[in-house]
Coordinates of C-alpha atoms in Angstrom, one line a residue:
M1298 CA 0.0 0.0 0.0
T1299 CA 1.2 3.5 -0.7
A1300 CA 0.2 6.7 0.9
V1301 CA -1.6 8.0 -2.2
F1302 CA -4.7 5.9 -1.4
P1303 CA -7.5 7.5 0.7
T1304 CA -8.3 5.9 4.1
V1305 CA -11.6 4.5 5.2
R1306 CA -12.0 7.5 7.4
E1307 CA -11.6 9.9 4.4
V1308 CA -14.1 7.8 2.3
I1309 CA -16.7 8.1 5.1
A1310 CA -16.3 11.9 4.9
L1311 CA -17.1 12.0 1.1
D1312 CA -20.4 13.6 0.1
P1313 CA -21.8 10.6 -1.8
V1314 CA -21.3 8.5 1.4
R1315 CA -22.7 11.2 3.7
V1316 CA -25.9 11.1 1.6
G1317 CA -26.5 7.6 3.0
A1318 CA -26.3 8.9 6.7
P1319 CA -23.3 6.6 7.5
R1320 CA -22.7 5.2 11.0
L1321 CA -19.6 3.4 12.2
V1322 CA -20.8 0.2 13.9
A1323 CA -17.5 -1.6 14.6
G1324 CA -13.8 -1.7 13.8
E1325 CA -12.8 1.8 14.6
A1326 CA -9.2 0.7 15.0
G1327 CA -9.0 0.2 11.2
L1328 CA -10.3 3.6 10.1
D1329 CA -6.9 4.6 8.8
R1330 CA -6.5 1.6 6.5
P1331 CA -5.9 2.7 2.9
V1332 CA -8.7 2.0 0.3
R1333 CA -7.1 0.7 -2.9
W1334 CA -10.4 0.0 -4.7
V1335 CA -14.2 -0.1 -4.2
H1336 CA -16.1 -3.3 -4.9
S1337 CA -19.8 -4.0 -4.9
A1338 CA -20.9 -7.6 -4.0
E1339 CA -24.0 -9.5 -3.1
V1340 CA -22.6 -13.0 -2.8
P1341 CA -21.1 -14.6 0.3
D1342 CA -18.0 -16.0 -1.3
I1343 CA -16.7 -12.7 -2.7
A1344 CA -13.5 -12.9 -0.6
T1345 CA -12.0 -15.4 -3.0
L1346 CA -12.1 -12.8 -5.8
L1347 CA -10.4 -10.0 -3.8
R1348 CA -6.8 -9.1 -3.4
G1349 CA -6.9 -6.9 -0.3
G1350 CA -7.3 -3.2 0.2
E1351 CA -10.9 -3.1 -1.2
L1352 CA -13.8 -1.3 0.4
V1353 CA -16.7 -3.8 0.0
L1354 CA -20.3 -2.3 -0.6
T1355 CA -23.3 -4.6 -0.1
T1356 CA -27.0 -4.5 0.6
G1357 CA -26.8 -7.9 2.3
I1358 CA -29.4 -9.5 0.0
G1359 CA -27.2 -12.5 -0.8
L1360 CA -25.6 -13.0 2.6
P1361 CA -26.3 -16.1 4.7
A1362 CA -29.2 -16.1 7.1
D1363 CA -27.5 -18.0 9.9
D1364 CA -25.1 -16.5 12.4
A1365 CA -22.3 -18.9 11.5
G1366 CA -22.5 -17.9 7.8
V1367 CA -22.5 -14.2 8.6
R1368 CA -19.5 -14.7 10.9
A1369 CA -17.6 -16.6 8.2
F1370 CA -18.4 -13.9 5.6
V1371 CA -16.9 -11.2 7.8
N1372 CA -13.9 -13.3 8.8
D1373 CA -13.1 -14.2 5.1
L1374 CA -13.1 -10.5 4.3
A1375 CA -10.8 -9.7 7.2
E1376 CA -8.4 -12.5 6.3
V1377 CA -8.1 -11.4 2.7
G1378 CA -7.2 -7.9 3.9
V1379 CA -10.2 -5.7 2.8
S1380 CA -10.2 -2.2 4.1
G1381 CA -13.8 -2.1 5.3
L1382 CA -17.3 -3.3 4.8
V1383 CA -20.3 -0.9 4.0
V1384 CA -23.8 -2.3 4.3
E1385 CA -26.9 -0.4 3.0
L1386 CA -29.9 -0.9 5.2
G1387 CA -33.4 -1.3 3.9
R1388 CA -33.4 -4.4 1.7
R1389 CA -32.1 -7.2 3.8
Y1390 CA -31.5 -5.5 7.1
T1391 CA -33.9 -2.7 8.2
A1392 CA -33.0 -1.2 11.6
S1393 CA -29.4 -2.1 11.8
V1394 CA -26.9 -4.8 10.8
P1395 CA -27.0 -8.1 12.7
R1396 CA -25.3 -8.1 16.1
V1397 CA -23.2 -11.1 15.0
M1398 CA -21.9 -9.2 12.1
A1399 CA -20.9 -6.2 14.3
A1400 CA -19.3 -8.5 16.8
A1401 CA -17.2 -10.4 14.2
A1402 CA -16.1 -7.1 12.6
Q1403 CA -15.1 -5.6 16.0
K1404 CA -13.1 -8.8 16.8
A1405 CA -11.3 -8.7 13.4
G1406 CA -10.7 -4.9 13.6
L1407 CA -12.6 -4.6 10.3
P1408 CA -14.4 -1.2 9.9
L1409 CA -18.2 -1.9 9.5
I1410 CA -20.3 1.0 8.3
E1411 CA -24.0 1.0 7.8
L1412 CA -25.8 3.4 5.5
R1413 CA -29.2 4.3 6.9
R1414 CA -30.5 5.9 3.7
P1415 CA -30.7 4.5 0.1
T1416 CA -27.4 5.4 -1.6
P1417 CA -26.4 4.8 -5.2
F1418 CA -23.2 2.7 -4.9
V1419 CA -22.0 3.9 -8.3
R1420 CA -21.6 7.4 -7.0
I1421 CA -19.5 6.2 -4.1
T1422 CA -17.4 4.1 -6.5
E1423 CA -16.9 7.1 -8.8
A1424 CA -16.0 9.4 -6.0
V1425 CA -13.4 7.1 -4.4
H1426 CA -11.8 6.1 -7.7
A1427 CA -11.6 9.7 -8.7
L1428 CA -9.9 10.5 -5.4
I1429 CA -7.4 7.7 -6.0
V1430 CA -6.6 8.8 -9.5
D1431 CA -6.3 12.4 -8.6
A1432 CA -4.0 11.6 -5.7
Q1433 CA -1.8 9.4 -7.9
L1434 CA -1.6 12.1 -10.5
A1435 CA -0.7 14.6 -7.9
E1436 CA 2.0 12.2 -6.6
L1437 CA 3.4 11.8 -10.1
R1438 CA 3.5 15.5 -10.6
A1439 CA 5.2 16.1 -7.3
T1440 CA 7.7 13.3 -8.0
E1441 CA 8.5 14.8 -11.4
E1442 CA 9.1 18.2 -9.8
I1443 CA 11.4 16.5 -7.2
H1444 CA 13.5 14.8 -9.8
Q1445 CA 13.7 17.9 -11.9
R1446 CA 14.7 20.2 -9.0
F1447 CA 17.4 17.9 -7.7
T1448 CA 18.7 17.1 -11.2
E1449 CA 19.2 20.9 -11.6
L1450 CA 20.9 21.1 -8.2
S1451 CA 23.3 18.2 -9.2
V1452 CA 24.2 19.8 -12.5
E1453 CA 24.8 23.2 -10.7
G1454 CA 27.0 21.6 -8.1
A1455 CA 24.8 23.1 -5.3
E1456 CA 26.3 23.3 -1.8
P1457 CA 24.7 21.0 0.9
A1458 CA 22.9 24.0 2.5
E1459 CA 21.1 24.7 -0.7
V1460 CA 20.1 21.1 -1.2
V1461 CA 18.8 20.9 2.3
H1462 CA 16.9 24.2 1.8
Q1463 CA 15.3 22.9 -1.4
A1464 CA 14.3 19.7 0.3
A1465 CA 12.6 21.6 3.2
Q1466 CA 10.9 23.9 0.7
L1467 CA 9.5 21.1 -1.3
A1468 CA 8.4 19.0 1.7
G1469 CA 7.2 21.9 3.9
C1470 CA 8.9 20.2 6.8
P1471 CA 12.2 20.7 8.7
V1472 CA 15.2 19.0 7.2
V1473 CA 18.6 18.3 8.9
L1474 CA 21.8 16.9 7.5
E1475 CA 24.1 15.4 10.1
N1476 CA 27.4 13.5 10.0
L1477 CA 28.2 10.2 11.6
A1478 CA 29.1 11.9 14.8
R1479 CA 25.6 13.4 15.1
Q1480 CA 26.9 16.9 14.3
V1481 CA 24.6 19.1 12.2
L1482 CA 26.2 20.0 8.8
A1483 CA 23.2 21.9 7.4
Y1484 CA 19.6 22.4 8.3
D1485 CA 16.4 24.3 7.3
A1486 CA 13.7 24.7 9.9
A1487 CA 11.0 25.3 7.3
G1488 CA 9.6 28.2 9.3
D1489 CA 10.0 26.6 12.7
R1490 CA 12.3 28.0 15.4
A1491 CA 15.8 26.8 14.7
E1492 CA 16.7 26.8 18.4
L1493 CA 13.9 24.4 19.1
L1494 CA 14.9 22.2 16.2
L1495 CA 18.6 21.9 17.1
E1496 CA 18.6 22.1 20.9
S1497 CA 20.5 19.1 22.4
W1498 CA 20.6 17.8 18.9
E1499 CA 23.1 14.9 19.5
Q1500 CA 21.0 13.5 22.3
H1501 CA 17.8 13.8 20.3
S1502 CA 19.4 12.3 17.2
R1503 CA 20.5 9.2 19.2
R1504 CA 16.9 8.6 20.2
V1505 CA 15.8 8.5 16.5
R1506 CA 15.6 4.8 15.6
P1507 CA 14.0 4.5 12.1
Q1508 CA 12.3 1.3 11.1
Q1509 CA 13.8 0.2 7.8
A1510 CA 12.2 -2.3 5.5
G1511 CA 14.6 -5.1 4.5
A1512 CA 18.0 -3.8 3.4
G1513 CA 16.7 -0.3 2.6
R1514 CA 18.5 2.8 3.6
T1515 CA 15.4 4.8 4.4
G1516 CA 13.2 4.4 7.5
Y1517 CA 10.7 6.2 9.7
D1518 CA 10.5 6.5 13.4
P1519 CA 6.9 7.2 14.4
D1520 CA 7.9 7.9 18.0
T1521 CA 10.0 10.9 17.1
G1522 CA 8.4 11.7 13.8
W1523 CA 11.7 11.6 11.8
L1524 CA 12.0 10.1 8.3
V1525 CA 15.7 9.2 7.9
T1526 CA 17.9 8.1 5.0
T1527 CA 21.6 7.3 4.9
V1528 CA 23.9 9.6 2.8
G1529 CA 27.0 8.2 1.1
A1530 CA 28.3 6.6 -2.1
R1531 CA 31.0 4.1 -3.2
G1532 CA 30.4 2.1 -0.1
Q1533 CA 31.3 5.0 2.2
D1534 CA 28.4 6.4 4.2
W1535 CA 29.2 9.8 5.8
G1536 CA 25.9 11.1 7.2
R1537 CA 22.1 11.0 7.6
L1538 CA 19.5 13.2 6.0
M1539 CA 16.5 13.6 8.3
L1540 CA 13.0 15.0 7.6
R1541 CA 10.6 15.6 10.4
W1542 CA 7.1 14.4 9.6
P1543 CA 5.2 13.8 12.8
A1544 CA 2.2 11.6 12.3
S1545 CA 0.3 13.0 15.3
G1546 CA -1.8 16.0 14.4
S1547 CA -1.6 15.2 10.7
E1548 CA -4.4 14.8 8.2
G1549 CA -5.4 11.4 9.5
D1550 CA -6.3 12.9 12.8
R1551 CA -8.2 15.9 11.3
A1552 CA -10.3 13.4 9.4
V1553 CA -11.8 12.2 12.7
D1554 CA -13.7 15.4 12.9
D1555 CA -14.6 15.6 9.2
A1556 CA -15.9 12.0 9.1
G1557 CA -18.6 12.5 11.8
V1558 CA -21.9 11.2 10.3
R1559 CA -25.3 12.8 10.8
D1560 CA -28.7 11.4 11.5
D1561 CA -32.0 12.6 10.1
A1562 CA -32.0 15.6 12.4
G1563 CA -28.6 16.7 11.2
A1564 CA -26.8 16.1 14.5
P1565 CA -23.5 14.4 14.3
D1566 CA -23.0 10.9 15.5
A1567 CA -19.8 10.3 17.4
I1568 CA -17.3 8.0 15.9
P1569 CA -16.0 5.8 18.7
G1570 CA -12.4 5.9 19.8
E1571 CA -9.5 8.0 18.6
A1572 CA -7.6 7.4 15.4
P1573 CA -4.5 5.5 16.0
T1574 CA -1.5 7.4 14.5
A1575 CA 1.4 5.1 15.3
A1576 CA 0.8 3.1 12.1
L1577 CA 0.7 6.2 9.9
Q1578 CA 3.7 6.4 7.5
P1579 CA 5.0 9.5 5.5
P1580 CA 3.7 9.9 2.0
T1581 CA 5.7 8.1 -0.7
R1582 CA 6.4 11.6 -2.2
L1583 CA 8.4 12.5 0.9
V1584 CA 10.4 9.2 0.9
I1585 CA 11.3 9.9 -2.8
L1586 CA 12.2 13.5 -2.0
L1587 CA 14.5 12.5 0.9
E1588 CA 16.2 9.8 -1.1
R1589 CA 16.7 12.1 -4.1
A1590 CA 18.1 14.8 -1.9
A1591 CA 20.5 12.3 -0.3
S1592 CA 21.7 11.2 -3.7
T1593 CA 22.3 14.8 -4.7
L1594 CA 24.3 15.4 -1.6
A1595 CA 26.4 12.2 -2.1
L1596 CA 27.0 13.0 -5.8
G1597 CA 28.0 16.6 -4.9
R1598 CA 30.4 15.5 -2.3
L1599 CA 32.0 13.0 -4.7
I1600 CA 32.3 15.7 -7.4
R1601 CA 33.8 18.2 -5.0
R1602 CA 36.3 15.7 -3.6
D1603 CA 37.4 14.6 -7.0
A1604 CA 37.9 18.2 -8.0
E1605 CA 39.6 19.1 -4.7
G1606 CA 41.5 15.8 -4.3
L1607 CA 44.6 16.8 -6.1
E1608 CA 44.6 20.4 -4.7
R1609 CA 44.2 18.9 -1.2
Q1610 CA 47.1 16.6 -1.8
L1611 CA 49.3 19.5 -2.9
H1612 CA 48.3 21.5 0.2
A1613 CA 49.3 18.5 2.4
T1614 CA 52.6 18.2 0.6
L1615 CA 53.5 21.9 1.0
L1616 CA 52.5 22.0 4.7
S1617 CA 54.5 18.8 5.4
A1618 CA 57.4 20.4 3.6
L1619 CA 57.3 23.4 5.9
L1620 CA 57.2 21.2 9.0
D1621 CA 59.9 18.7 8.1
H1622 CA 62.0 20.7 5.7
S1623 CA 61.6 18.2 2.9
L1624 CA 61.5 21.1 0.3
P1625 CA 63.3 24.4 0.1
V1626 CA 61.2 27.2 1.5
S1627 CA 61.5 29.1 -1.7
E1628 CA 60.0 26.2 -3.7
V1629 CA 57.2 25.9 -1.2
A1630 CA 56.4 29.6 -1.6
L1631 CA 56.5 29.3 -5.4
R1632 CA 54.3 26.3 -5.6
A1633 CA 51.8 27.8 -3.1
G1634 CA 51.6 30.9 -5.2
A1635 CA 50.8 28.7 -8.2
L1636 CA 47.9 27.3 -6.1
G1637 CA 46.6 30.8 -5.4
V1638 CA 48.0 31.1 -1.9
T1639 CA 50.6 33.9 -1.8
L1640 CA 53.0 33.5 1.1
E1641 CA 55.3 36.4 0.3
R1642 CA 54.5 39.9 1.7
R1643 CA 51.8 38.4 3.9
R1644 CA 51.3 37.9 7.6
L1645 CA 51.5 34.2 8.0
V1646 CA 49.8 32.5 11.0
G1647 CA 49.8 28.8 11.7
V1648 CA 46.5 27.4 12.9
V1649 CA 45.5 24.0 14.2
V1650 CA 41.9 22.8 14.5
R1651 CA 40.8 19.7 16.4
Q1652 CA 37.8 18.3 18.1
R1653 CA 37.5 19.1 21.8
G1654 CA 36.5 15.5 22.7
E1655 CA 37.9 12.3 21.1
Q1656 CA 34.6 10.5 20.2
F1657 CA 36.2 7.7 18.2
P1658 CA 39.4 5.7 18.6
A1659 CA 42.2 7.0 16.4
G1660 CA 42.6 5.1 13.1
T1661 CA 39.0 3.8 13.0
E1662 CA 36.8 4.5 10.0
A1663 CA 34.6 6.7 12.0
A1664 CA 37.5 8.8 13.2
Q1665 CA 38.8 9.1 9.7
T1666 CA 35.4 10.2 8.5
Q1667 CA 35.2 12.8 11.3
L1668 CA 38.7 14.1 10.3
R1669 CA 37.7 14.4 6.7
D1670 CA 34.6 16.3 7.6
L1671 CA 36.7 18.6 9.8
A1672 CA 39.2 19.3 7.0
D1673 CA 36.2 20.1 4.7
A1674 CA 34.9 22.5 7.4
V1675 CA 38.2 24.3 7.8
S1676 CA 38.5 24.8 4.0
Q1677 CA 35.0 26.1 3.9
A1678 CA 35.6 28.5 6.8
V1679 CA 38.7 29.9 5.0
R1680 CA 36.5 30.6 2.0
D1681 CA 33.7 32.1 4.1
A1682 CA 36.3 34.4 5.9
K1683 CA 37.6 35.5 2.4
L1684 CA 41.1 34.3 3.3
T1685 CA 43.7 32.2 1.5
A1686 CA 45.5 29.4 3.2
L1687 CA 47.2 26.1 2.9
T1688 CA 45.1 23.5 4.7
S1689 CA 45.5 19.8 5.3
T1690 CA 45.3 17.2 8.0
I1691 CA 48.5 17.1 10.0
D1692 CA 47.9 14.0 12.1
D1693 CA 45.0 11.6 12.9
R1694 CA 43.3 14.1 15.1
A1695 CA 43.9 17.6 13.8
V1696 CA 43.8 19.8 10.7
G1697 CA 46.4 22.5 10.1
A1698 CA 46.3 25.7 8.1
L1699 CA 48.8 28.4 7.3
L1700 CA 46.7 31.6 6.8
A1701 CA 48.2 34.2 4.5
I1702 CA 46.6 37.4 5.9
R1703 CA 46.4 40.9 4.4
G1704 CA 45.2 43.2 7.1
E1705 CA 44.7 42.9 10.8
E1706 CA 45.9 39.5 12.2
Q1707 CA 43.6 39.1 15.2
Q1708 CA 40.5 40.2 13.3
A1709 CA 41.2 37.7 10.5
L1710 CA 41.7 34.9 13.0
E1711 CA 38.4 35.7 14.7
T1712 CA 36.5 35.9 11.4
F1713 CA 37.9 32.5 10.4
A1714 CA 37.1 31.0 13.9
T1715 CA 33.6 32.4 13.9
A1716 CA 32.9 31.0 10.4
L1717 CA 34.1 27.6 11.6
H1718 CA 32.2 27.6 14.9
R1719 CA 29.0 28.5 13.1
G1720 CA 28.6 24.9 12.1
R1721 CA 30.9 23.2 14.6
P1722 CA 30.8 24.8 18.0
E1723 CA 32.7 21.9 19.6
V1724 CA 36.0 22.4 17.8
L1725 CA 39.1 24.0 19.3
V1726 CA 41.0 26.6 17.2
A1727 CA 44.6 27.3 18.2
A1728 CA 46.9 29.8 16.5
G1729 CA 50.7 30.4 16.7
T1730 CA 52.5 33.7 16.6
G1731 CA 52.2 35.5 13.3
V1732 CA 55.4 35.8 11.2
D1733 CA 56.3 37.8 8.1
S1734 CA 58.4 35.3 6.1
P1735 CA 57.7 31.8 4.8
R1736 CA 61.0 30.8 6.4
D1737 CA 59.5 31.4 9.8
A1738 CA 56.2 29.7 9.0
R1739 CA 57.3 26.4 10.6
R1740 CA 57.7 28.1 14.0
S1741 CA 54.1 29.4 13.8
L1742 CA 52.7 26.0 12.8
V1743 CA 54.6 24.2 15.5
E1744 CA 53.5 26.7 18.1
A1745 CA 49.9 26.3 17.0
R1746 CA 50.1 22.5 17.4
Q1747 CA 51.5 22.9 20.9
V1748 CA 48.9 25.4 21.9
A1749 CA 46.2 23.1 20.6
E1750 CA 47.6 20.2 22.7
A1751 CA 47.8 22.4 25.8
A1752 CA 44.3 23.9 25.4
R1753 CA 42.5 20.6 24.9
H1754 CA 41.2 20.7 28.5
D1755 CA 40.7 24.4 28.7
L1756 CA 37.1 25.1 29.6
G1757 CA 37.3 28.8 29.1
G1758 CA 35.8 28.6 25.6
A1759 CA 38.1 31.1 23.9
L1760 CA 37.3 31.7 20.3
V1761 CA 41.0 31.4 19.3
H1762 CA 43.6 29.9 21.7
R1763 CA 47.0 31.5 21.6
L1764 CA 50.2 31.1 23.7
P1765 CA 49.8 34.1 26.0
N1766 CA 46.4 33.0 27.4
L1767 CA 47.2 29.3 28.1
G1768 CA 48.1 29.9 31.8
L1769 CA 50.2 27.7 34.0
A1770 CA 48.6 24.4 33.1
G1771 CA 49.2 25.2 29.4
L1772 CA 52.8 26.2 30.0
L1773 CA 53.5 23.0 31.9
H1774 CA 51.9 21.0 29.1
L1775 CA 54.3 22.6 26.6
L1776 CA 57.2 21.8 28.8
R1777 CA 56.2 18.2 29.6
D1778 CA 59.0 16.7 27.6
E1779 CA 61.6 18.8 29.5
P1780 CA 63.7 16.5 31.7
R1781 CA 64.2 19.1 34.3
L1782 CA 60.4 19.4 34.8
Q1783 CA 60.2 15.6 35.2
T1784 CA 63.0 15.8 37.8
F1785 CA 61.1 18.5 39.6
V1786 CA 58.0 16.4 39.9
E1787 CA 59.9 13.4 41.2
R1788 CA 61.8 15.5 43.7
Q1789 CA 58.6 17.2 45.1
L1790 CA 56.2 14.2 45.0
G1791 CA 58.4 11.1 44.8
A1792 CA 58.2 10.1 48.4
L1793 CA 54.4 10.4 48.5
L1794 CA 54.0 8.5 45.2
A1795 CA 56.2 5.7 46.6
H1796 CA 54.0 5.6 49.7
D1797 CA 50.8 5.3 47.7
D1798 CA 52.3 2.5 45.5
A1799 CA 53.2 0.6 48.7
H1800 CA 49.8 1.2 50.3
P1801 CA 47.1 1.1 47.5
K1802 CA 44.3 1.1 50.0
D1803 CA 45.6 4.2 51.8
V1804 CA 46.6 6.6 49.1
L1805 CA 47.4 10.2 50.2
L1806 CA 47.9 12.0 46.9
P1807 CA 44.2 12.8 46.5
T1808 CA 44.1 14.3 50.0
L1809 CA 47.0 16.6 49.1
R1810 CA 45.3 17.6 45.8
V1811 CA 42.0 18.5 47.4
F1812 CA 43.8 20.5 50.1
L1813 CA 45.7 22.6 47.6
E1814 CA 42.7 23.0 45.3
C1815 CA 40.6 24.3 48.2
G1816 CA 43.1 27.1 48.8
R1817 CA 44.7 25.4 51.9
N1818 CA 41.4 25.8 53.8
K1819 CA 41.3 22.6 55.9
S1820 CA 37.6 22.7 56.8
I1821 CA 36.4 23.1 53.2
A1822 CA 38.9 20.5 52.0
A1823 CA 37.8 18.0 54.6
S1824 CA 34.2 18.5 53.5
A1825 CA 35.2 18.1 49.8
A1826 CA 37.1 14.9 50.7
H1827 CA 34.0 13.6 52.6
L1828 CA 36.2 13.1 55.7
S1829 CA 35.8 14.3 59.3
R1830 CA 38.1 17.1 60.2
P1831 CA 40.2 15.0 62.7
A1832 CA 40.6 12.3 60.1
F1833 CA 41.6 14.8 57.4
Y1834 CA 44.0 16.6 59.7
E1835 CA 45.7 13.3 60.6
R1836 CA 46.2 12.5 56.9
L1837 CA 47.7 16.0 56.3
A1838 CA 50.1 15.4 59.2
R1839 CA 51.2 12.1 57.6
I1840 CA 51.8 13.8 54.3
E1841 CA 54.0 16.4 56.0
R1842 CA 56.1 13.6 57.6
I1843 CA 56.4 11.6 54.4
L1844 CA 57.4 14.7 52.3
G1845 CA 59.3 16.5 55.0
V1846 CA 57.4 19.8 54.4
D1847 CA 55.3 22.3 56.3
L1848 CA 51.9 22.6 54.7
D1849 CA 51.3 25.9 56.5
S1850 CA 54.1 27.3 54.3
V1851 CA 52.8 29.1 51.2
Q1852 CA 56.1 28.5 49.4
S1853 CA 56.0 24.7 50.1
C1854 CA 52.4 24.5 49.0
L1855 CA 53.0 26.5 45.8
S1856 CA 55.8 24.1 44.8
L1857 CA 53.7 21.0 45.5
H1858 CA 50.7 22.5 43.6
V1859 CA 53.0 23.2 40.5
A1860 CA 54.4 19.7 40.8
L1861 CA 50.8 18.2 40.8
L1862 CA 49.9 20.2 37.7
A1863 CA 53.1 19.2 36.0
R1864 CA 52.4 15.5 36.8
D1865 CA 49.0 15.9 35.2
A1866 CA 50.7 17.3 32.1
L1867 CA 53.2 14.5 32.0
R1868 CA 50.4 11.9 32.3
D1869 CA 48.2 13.5 29.6

């Protein structure tokens, strides 16, 4: 069954049916079944001639007189999968349909409607069939428009944001494109509030579990109202395209009110029960639209990657040459200029961009996909900021860029970072000190990489991290390979670490840490450590004996605190 067929509920609401003063007798649970065809019958064994999906019309003249025969007639119709049974009163049944018929229909979940006035069946048949044909023609026209629109977008090489916008415009529903890490790459709220659509997106996206038919790539989750299809090509999926079509409050529900039937006095009879919406599925048109949009996105990505592949490789070669001196700097500058990135007479700033959190193990396919997406985002941010740069991945976690700036350095960096954060608020942007010569570019790139490493756990949320604002923890992180720092840590904390190794059930280092982090306030520190003050004081006294220090001395506590921070940097 496809969504172009009218439901039993919609058929009841048609004028040719209303003429017969219809009344739903049983089977309200099946009111949203689609009606594929209308069939008139007066013989009891009609079920053998049906295929399912038919709305059967009868006066009951030829039906069995005994209860068992009537029950078998209804059960046969239900087993073959008809959509409903409509019985005109007056010829065989006068006041109402037999109770046994109503009971059998209710048990089978088969809608049973009685017409209390004479009704030409041909008018019902014509109306329903016209509705089916009109809906199918409308579906075909909509499908043709979808194919035409997305073919044009493919030929034009439209950006993902434009493809998503066109999909939302054609569907009249919000559309979101996300990557495999549940990060939003593009969206169109279709008139809804974007903040409501995207709030806590990752958590919401993980709750969407589409029900897919067979090995299909498209499915619908009726609980969340999202229609979802996978985006990718050549065996490499890289995202999901999602369209919100909530079944609740849709046309099926509104038909409950429209399908109210009237008695002779004109008062509406209540249709029992509420319309079940969980079984409702998005129209076929929306499925085609979403899959066509996903194909356009996948094709566009392949085309862009094929076009950018060689350029990206050249960028990577030149950045690597600057970092490891594999090519003369003059040759790097010459080849960069041929790529449209002028390094001479520019302010050169090394930039490193990485994810704040490591969601996937390094080297896995998911991590590689995330890194490719990040590299694409950095390149796009450079274009959006109207800058030129060499960009490439520099390891399995980070993307590097050498910005060639004409104008004010900090403003250009902030413009670039703002453009990048617009679609990826969770990334960290680190920049080295600007230089005026390609020969010094390596220093800026190396510094940017170090700043990025040091700032990974910085919760300050700076737009661009630079060396002056790293603080003590950042400085110690940069110095973590320095042997003298390692010696300092061992000299300050070695005796306490040895004690903790020998007494794993009575470690004291956490006590020292909480004492120093609480500003040497013993009462607050005891509470933070969930210990009584006498017990906490006793532990501090033992630390003083083991280390041979006075914890009332500011100088001693400062040295110990720096040693703890340095140890954290060494273990990072």
